[in-house]
Coordinates of N, CA and C in Angstrom, one line a residue:
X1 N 0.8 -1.2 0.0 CA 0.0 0.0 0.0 C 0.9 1.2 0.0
X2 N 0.5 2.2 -0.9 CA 1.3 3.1 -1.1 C 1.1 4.2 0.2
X3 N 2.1 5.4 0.2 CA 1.5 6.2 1.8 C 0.5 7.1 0.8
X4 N 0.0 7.0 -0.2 CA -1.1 8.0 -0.4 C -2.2 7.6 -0.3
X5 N -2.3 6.1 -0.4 CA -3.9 5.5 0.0 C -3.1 5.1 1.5
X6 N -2.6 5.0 2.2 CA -3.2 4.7 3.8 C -3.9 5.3 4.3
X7 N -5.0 4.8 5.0 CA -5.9 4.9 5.5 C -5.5 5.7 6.5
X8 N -4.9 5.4 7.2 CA -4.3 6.3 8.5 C -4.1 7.7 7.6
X9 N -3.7 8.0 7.1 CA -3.2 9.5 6.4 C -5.0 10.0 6.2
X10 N -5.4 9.7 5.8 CA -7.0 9.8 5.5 C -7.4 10.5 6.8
X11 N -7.1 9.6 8.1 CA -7.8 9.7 8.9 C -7.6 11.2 9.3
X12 N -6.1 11.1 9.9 CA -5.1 12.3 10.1 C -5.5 13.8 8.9
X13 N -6.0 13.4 8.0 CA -6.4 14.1 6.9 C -7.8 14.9 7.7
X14 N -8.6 14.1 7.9 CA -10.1 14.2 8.7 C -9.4 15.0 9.8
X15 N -8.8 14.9 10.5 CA -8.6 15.4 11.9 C -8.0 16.9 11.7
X16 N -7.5 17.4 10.9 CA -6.9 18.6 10.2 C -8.0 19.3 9.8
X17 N -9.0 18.6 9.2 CA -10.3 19.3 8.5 C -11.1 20.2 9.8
X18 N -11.1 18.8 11.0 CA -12.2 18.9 11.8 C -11.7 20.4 12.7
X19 N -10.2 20.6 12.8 CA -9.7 21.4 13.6 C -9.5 22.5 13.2
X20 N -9.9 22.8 11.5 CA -9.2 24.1 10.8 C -11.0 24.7 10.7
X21 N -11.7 23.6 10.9 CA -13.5 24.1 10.4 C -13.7 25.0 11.7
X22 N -14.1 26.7 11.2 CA -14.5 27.3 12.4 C -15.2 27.4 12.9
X23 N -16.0 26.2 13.4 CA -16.9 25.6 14.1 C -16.2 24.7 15.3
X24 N -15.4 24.2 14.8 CA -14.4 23.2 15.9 C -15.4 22.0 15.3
X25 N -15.1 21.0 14.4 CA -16.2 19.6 14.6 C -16.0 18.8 15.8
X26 N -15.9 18.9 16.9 CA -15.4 18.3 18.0 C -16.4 16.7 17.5
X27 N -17.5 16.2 16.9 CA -17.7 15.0 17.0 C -16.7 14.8 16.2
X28 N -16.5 15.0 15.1 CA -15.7 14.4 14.2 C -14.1 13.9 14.8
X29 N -13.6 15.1 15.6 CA -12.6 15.0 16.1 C -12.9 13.5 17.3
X30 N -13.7 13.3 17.9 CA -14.5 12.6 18.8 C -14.0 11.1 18.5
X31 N -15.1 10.8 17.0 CA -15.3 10.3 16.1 C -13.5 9.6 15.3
X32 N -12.7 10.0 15.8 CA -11.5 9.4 15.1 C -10.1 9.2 16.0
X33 N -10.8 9.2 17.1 CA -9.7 8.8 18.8 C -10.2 7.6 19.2
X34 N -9.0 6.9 20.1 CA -9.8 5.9 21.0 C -10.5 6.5 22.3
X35 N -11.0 5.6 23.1 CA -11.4 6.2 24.1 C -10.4 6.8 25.2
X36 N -9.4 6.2 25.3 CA -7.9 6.3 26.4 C -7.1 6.9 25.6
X37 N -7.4 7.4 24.4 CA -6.2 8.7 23.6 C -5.2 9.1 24.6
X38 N -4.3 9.6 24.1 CA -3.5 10.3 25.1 C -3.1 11.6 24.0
X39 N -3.4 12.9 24.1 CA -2.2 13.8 23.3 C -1.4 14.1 24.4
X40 N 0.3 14.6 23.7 CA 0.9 15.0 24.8 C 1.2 16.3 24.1
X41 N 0.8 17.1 24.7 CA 0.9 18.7 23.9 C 2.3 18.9 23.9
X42 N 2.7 20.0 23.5 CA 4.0 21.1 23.8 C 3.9 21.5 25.1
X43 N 5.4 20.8 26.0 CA 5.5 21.3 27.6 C 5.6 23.2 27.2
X44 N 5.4 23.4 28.2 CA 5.9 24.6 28.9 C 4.7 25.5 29.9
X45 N 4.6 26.3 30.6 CA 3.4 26.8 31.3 C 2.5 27.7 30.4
X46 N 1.7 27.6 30.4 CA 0.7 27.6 29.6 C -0.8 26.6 29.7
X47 N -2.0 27.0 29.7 CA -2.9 26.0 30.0 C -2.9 24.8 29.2
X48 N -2.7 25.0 28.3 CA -2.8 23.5 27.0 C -1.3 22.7 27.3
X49 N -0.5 23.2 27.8 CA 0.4 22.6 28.3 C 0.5 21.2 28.9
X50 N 1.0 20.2 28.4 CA 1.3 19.1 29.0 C 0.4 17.6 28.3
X51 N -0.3 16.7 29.0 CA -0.7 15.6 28.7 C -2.3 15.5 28.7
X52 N -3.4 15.2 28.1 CA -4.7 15.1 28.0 C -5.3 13.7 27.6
X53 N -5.7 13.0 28.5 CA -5.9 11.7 28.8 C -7.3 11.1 28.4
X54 N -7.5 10.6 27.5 CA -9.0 10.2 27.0 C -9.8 11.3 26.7
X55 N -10.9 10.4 25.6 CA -11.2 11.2 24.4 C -11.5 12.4 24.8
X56 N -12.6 12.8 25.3 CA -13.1 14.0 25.7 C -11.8 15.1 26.4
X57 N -11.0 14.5 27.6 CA -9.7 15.5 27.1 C -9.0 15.8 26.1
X58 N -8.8 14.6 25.1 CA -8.1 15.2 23.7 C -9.2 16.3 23.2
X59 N -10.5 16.1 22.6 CA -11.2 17.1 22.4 C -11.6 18.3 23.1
X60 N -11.1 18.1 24.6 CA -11.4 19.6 25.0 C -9.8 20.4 24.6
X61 N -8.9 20.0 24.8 CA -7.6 20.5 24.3 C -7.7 21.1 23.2
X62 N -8.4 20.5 21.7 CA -8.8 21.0 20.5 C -9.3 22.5 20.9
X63 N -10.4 22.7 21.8 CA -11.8 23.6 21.9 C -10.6 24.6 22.8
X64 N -10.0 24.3 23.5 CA -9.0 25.3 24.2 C -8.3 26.0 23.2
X65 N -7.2 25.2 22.2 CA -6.5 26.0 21.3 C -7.4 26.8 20.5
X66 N -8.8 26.5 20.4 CA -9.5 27.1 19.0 C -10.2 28.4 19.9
X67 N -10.6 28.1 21.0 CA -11.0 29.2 21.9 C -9.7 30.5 22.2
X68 N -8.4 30.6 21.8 CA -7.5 31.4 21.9 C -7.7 32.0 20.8
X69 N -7.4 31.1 19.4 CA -7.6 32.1 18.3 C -8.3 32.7 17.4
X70 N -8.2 33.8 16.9 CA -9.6 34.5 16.0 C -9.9 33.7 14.8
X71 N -10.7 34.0 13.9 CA -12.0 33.2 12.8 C -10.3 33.1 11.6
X72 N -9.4 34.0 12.0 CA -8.3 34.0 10.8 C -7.5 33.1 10.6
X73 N -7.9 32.2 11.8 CA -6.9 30.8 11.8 C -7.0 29.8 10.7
X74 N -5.9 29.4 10.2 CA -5.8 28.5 9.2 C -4.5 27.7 9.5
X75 N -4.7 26.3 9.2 CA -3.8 25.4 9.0 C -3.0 24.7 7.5
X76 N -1.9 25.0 7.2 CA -1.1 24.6 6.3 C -0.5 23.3 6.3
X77 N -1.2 22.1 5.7 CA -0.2 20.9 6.1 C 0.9 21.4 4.9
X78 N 2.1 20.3 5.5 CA 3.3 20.4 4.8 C 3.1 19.5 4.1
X79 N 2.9 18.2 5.2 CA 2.8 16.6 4.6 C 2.5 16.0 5.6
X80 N 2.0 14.6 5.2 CA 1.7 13.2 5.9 C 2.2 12.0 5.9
X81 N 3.4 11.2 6.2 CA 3.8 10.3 6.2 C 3.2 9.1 7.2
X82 N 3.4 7.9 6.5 CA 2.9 7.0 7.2 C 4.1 5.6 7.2
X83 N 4.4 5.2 8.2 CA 5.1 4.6 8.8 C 4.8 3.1 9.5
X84 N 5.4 2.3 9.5 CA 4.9 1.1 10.2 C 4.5 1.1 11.1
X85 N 5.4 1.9 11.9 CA 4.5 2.3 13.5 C 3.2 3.2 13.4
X86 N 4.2 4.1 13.2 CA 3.4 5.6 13.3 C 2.8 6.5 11.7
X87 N 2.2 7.8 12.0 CA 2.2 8.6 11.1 C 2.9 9.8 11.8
X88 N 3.4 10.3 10.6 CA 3.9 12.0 10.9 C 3.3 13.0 10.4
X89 N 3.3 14.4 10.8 CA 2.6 15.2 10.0 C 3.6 16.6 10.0
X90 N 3.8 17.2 9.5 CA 4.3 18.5 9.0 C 3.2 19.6 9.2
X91 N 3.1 20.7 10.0 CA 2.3 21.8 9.5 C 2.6 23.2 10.1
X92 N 2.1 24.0 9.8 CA 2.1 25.3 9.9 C 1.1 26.2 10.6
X93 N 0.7 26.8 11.2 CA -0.7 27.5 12.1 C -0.3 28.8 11.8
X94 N -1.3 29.8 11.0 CA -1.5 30.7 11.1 C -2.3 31.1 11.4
X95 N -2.3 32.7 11.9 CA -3.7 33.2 12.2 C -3.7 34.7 13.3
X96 N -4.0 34.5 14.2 CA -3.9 35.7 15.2 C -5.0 35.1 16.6
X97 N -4.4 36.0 17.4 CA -5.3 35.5 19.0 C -6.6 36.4 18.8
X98 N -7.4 36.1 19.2 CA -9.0 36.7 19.5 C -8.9 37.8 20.4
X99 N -8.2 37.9 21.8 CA -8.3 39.0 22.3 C -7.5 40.2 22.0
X100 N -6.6 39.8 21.2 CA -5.3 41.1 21.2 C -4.8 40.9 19.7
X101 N -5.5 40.2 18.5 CA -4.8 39.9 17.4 C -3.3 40.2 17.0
X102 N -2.9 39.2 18.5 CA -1.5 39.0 18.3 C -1.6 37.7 17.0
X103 N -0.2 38.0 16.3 CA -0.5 36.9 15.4 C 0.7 35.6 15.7
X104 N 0.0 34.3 15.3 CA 0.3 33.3 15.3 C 1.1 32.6 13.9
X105 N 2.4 32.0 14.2 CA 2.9 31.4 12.8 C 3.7 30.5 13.8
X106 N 3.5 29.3 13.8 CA 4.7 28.1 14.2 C 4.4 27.3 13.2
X107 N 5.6 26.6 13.2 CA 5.5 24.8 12.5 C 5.8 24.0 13.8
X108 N 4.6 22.9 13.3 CA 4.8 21.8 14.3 C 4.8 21.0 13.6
X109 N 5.4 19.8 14.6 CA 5.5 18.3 13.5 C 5.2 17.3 14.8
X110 N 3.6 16.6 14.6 CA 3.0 16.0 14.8 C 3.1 14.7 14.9
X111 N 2.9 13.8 15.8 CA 3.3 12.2 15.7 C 2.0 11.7 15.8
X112 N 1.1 10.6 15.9 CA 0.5 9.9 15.8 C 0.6 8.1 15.7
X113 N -0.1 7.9 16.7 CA 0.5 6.1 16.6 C -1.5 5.7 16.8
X114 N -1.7 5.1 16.1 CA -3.1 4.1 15.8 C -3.1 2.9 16.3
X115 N -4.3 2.4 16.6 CA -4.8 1.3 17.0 C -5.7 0.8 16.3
X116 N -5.4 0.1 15.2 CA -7.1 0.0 14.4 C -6.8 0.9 13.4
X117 N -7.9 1.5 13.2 CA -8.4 3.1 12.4 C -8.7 4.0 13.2
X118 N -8.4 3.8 14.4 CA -8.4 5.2 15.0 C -6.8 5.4 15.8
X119 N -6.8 7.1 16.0 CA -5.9 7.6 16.5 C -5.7 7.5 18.3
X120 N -4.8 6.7 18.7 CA -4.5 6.5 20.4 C -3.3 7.8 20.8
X121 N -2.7 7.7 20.5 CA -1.6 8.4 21.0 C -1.3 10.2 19.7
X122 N -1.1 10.7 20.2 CA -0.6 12.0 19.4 C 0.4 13.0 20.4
X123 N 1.6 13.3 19.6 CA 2.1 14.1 20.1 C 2.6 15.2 19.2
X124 N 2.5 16.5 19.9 CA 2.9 17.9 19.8 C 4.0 18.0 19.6
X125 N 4.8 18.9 18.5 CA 5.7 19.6 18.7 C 6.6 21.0 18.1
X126 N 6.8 21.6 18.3 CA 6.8 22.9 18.1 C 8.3 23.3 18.0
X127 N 8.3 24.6 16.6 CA 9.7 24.6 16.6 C 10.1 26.2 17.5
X128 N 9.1 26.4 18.1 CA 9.5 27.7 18.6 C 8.5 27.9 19.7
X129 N 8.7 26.8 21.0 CA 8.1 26.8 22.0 C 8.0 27.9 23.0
X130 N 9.0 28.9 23.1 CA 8.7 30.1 23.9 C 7.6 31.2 23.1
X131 N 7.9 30.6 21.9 CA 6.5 31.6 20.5 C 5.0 31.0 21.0
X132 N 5.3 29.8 21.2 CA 4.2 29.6 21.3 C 3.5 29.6 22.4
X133 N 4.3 29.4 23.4 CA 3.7 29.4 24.9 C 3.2 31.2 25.1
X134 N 4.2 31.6 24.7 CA 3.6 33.2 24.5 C 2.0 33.5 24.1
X135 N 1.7 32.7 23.1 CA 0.3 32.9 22.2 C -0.2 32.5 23.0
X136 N -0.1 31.5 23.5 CA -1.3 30.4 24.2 C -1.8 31.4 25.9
X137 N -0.4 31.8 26.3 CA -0.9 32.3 27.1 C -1.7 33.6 27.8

């Protein structure tokens, strides 16, 4: 199977949709976790900071980041690779904050490991974690 038909990439595809729609699809995001997900965000102090332990924490962590920034947020994937273990993802966040339209630009590069067709584990990471803990906070 090539990595453009894996299904995992699809899924990871859906989960980018669900997070960039300014609505937040939180079912959808729901809808493509296990129930014991784990994300482990980007350390630093800041509230989204750290580890979010089953589903409904992975999706409230979504509703946190999307609750910081204004309707101008958009997500740029770079790419999606898929891996024996895992998938990777490449992306970019732009946009600006809602209260002070500070603006937002990091790349992060995303891990993901599956169980099935759904996503268990995801981790955060950020190339400019004092940029970002700044935003968030």
């Amino acid at each position: 199977m090539s990595a453009t038909t894996d299904p995992r990439i699809a899924r990871v595809r859906e989960l980018y949709a669900a997070i960039s729609d300014h609505d937040l699809d939180l079912d959808t995001i729901g809808s493509l976790v296990t129930d014991d997900c784990i994300r482990h965000y980007v350390r630093g102090r800041f509230p989204m900071a750290g580890d979010h332990v089953g589903r409904q924490k992975v999706m409230d962590s979504y509703a946190a980041f999307r609750s910081v920034v204004a309707d101008d947020y958009r997500v740029d994937i770079g790419g999606i690779n898929a891996g024996v273990e895992v998938v990777a993802s490449f992306h970019r966040d732009f946009g600006s904050r809602a209260r002070d339209k500070r603006p937002l630009d990091v790349e992060m590069l995303v891990r993901y490991r599956f169980e099935g067709d759904r996503i268990a584990e995801i981790w955060d990471y950020a190339n400019d974690v004092p940029k970002l803990a700044a935003f968030l906070s």
